[in-house]
Amino acid sequence: MMQAALGFATIALFLLLTMSGRVSVLVALVVLPVLAALAGGFAGELGEMVLDGLSKVAPTGIMIAFAVLYFSLMVDAGLFDPLIRGLLRLAEGDPLRITVATAVLTLCVALDGDGASTFLITVSALLPVYRRLGMSPLVLSGVVCLGAGVMNMVPWGGPTVRAMAALKLESSEVFTPVLPAMGLGIVWVLVAAWLIGRRERRRLGALTVPGPGTTEAVRTTAAAPGDGPGAVRVAEHRRLGLTVFNLLLTVVLVVALVLEVMPLPVLFVLGFAVALLVNHPTWEQQQALLDRHAKNVVLVTTMIFAAGVLTGVLTGTRMIDAMAEALVSVIPGSLGGHLPVLVAVTGMPLSLVFTPDAYYFGVLPVLAETAHGFGTDPAEVARAAILGQMTTGFPLSPLTASTFILVGMSGVQLGEHQRFVFRWAFATTLVMTAGALLTGALSL
């Protein structure tokens, strides 16, 4: 009980301090778990636990470092300029249309089921649009969060895979019955984007479409001032050739990511090296690009490694296990028959407390066994879990590395992001739970 209380207190204090802005997320992620481990009498094992946590997030940290560099290079090279100009034309300078377009793009990109790549692609493509129109980056991070959260339910996404593995179930038992509820969730995301965009439109007013240029970066392929028409044509041909190459390289990279041809960190390391060599062939150009984007890389990767400290301590001290047992033990017997709905409704807030592995491999089996004792099919509990926990919660949780990709690349604080999108994310869970009840995927 002491470990459970210490774990809950650590998470609660973390949320309180970061959401109130009293300390930085980085400091809270490192200092609070260390203090909790010392208070729990784990001083002798602290170093090993922290190293274990860091080693687990190291592949993610490496992937993000090179992925940020890769997509930053592509933004500088103008790869996303046609997409951005197209969005601006369709939106006609209207923040509401831009916000809805953000939701549509996210829903499409998130089909691969990987939150990290979804955030990298969508934020890289859309952040210049938001900056040029003066829109709040919280709108970008919030709408991307909602779209990616719902699409994370696909059978190859993290929550569904974990739920099926933990309870030894098939996709037809877990995912297929909740397809209508997922469709309702997609509709709700578009409605929420419209509502958020309407509020942003009122804040800014309708804006005129800016000129065709969409990035401030100076193209290395541009002709120098005073060059003749021939030099300009050569520069234009080179720029077109680079754009075609960058597009093909990015398509190949995304397909390789989806097919998992190699580990994700390896793919991004190789992709960035090739893109850097082709787009910036000289050492001076390469060094300039690294200097220009070093700040973004440091901001995102330090958060990921700091999150490794928190998860390493919570797992190594078994606070996570104790929290799971304590949570299940407080469920009254009278609610046993309604356990699936309870799991669905509480899943999203619990994503702020449990890592995905801890919830699906620690909490979910106990909940499923408890529900079975009340005559409820364990598959129903699995469906409830993917409707809530980590489906709309994963882009909010400080225990998930991809959350820091989203907030880091958007340039927003974690606490601000959580305050902005929590009610919208929780509403998504409620909408999909209602849809699951109406279609019979869940029962009261």
Short mmCIF file of C-alpha atoms in Angstrom, two decimals, residues 118 140 199 260 314 320 372:
data_model
loop_
_atom_site.label_atom_id
_atom_site.label_comp_id
_atom_site.label_asym_id
_atom_site.label_seq_id
_atom_site.Cartn_x
_atom_site.Cartn_y
_atom_site.Cartn_z
CA THR A 118 2.05 11.04 -37.21
CA LEU A 140 -2.47 22.43 -33.75
CA ARG A 199 -13.37 29.78 -31.61
CA GLU A 260 8.85 -2.08 -40.39
CA LEU A 314 8.02 3.68 -11.20
CA ILE A 320 3.19 0.71 -11.02
CA HIS A 372 -15.25 -12.74 -15.88
#
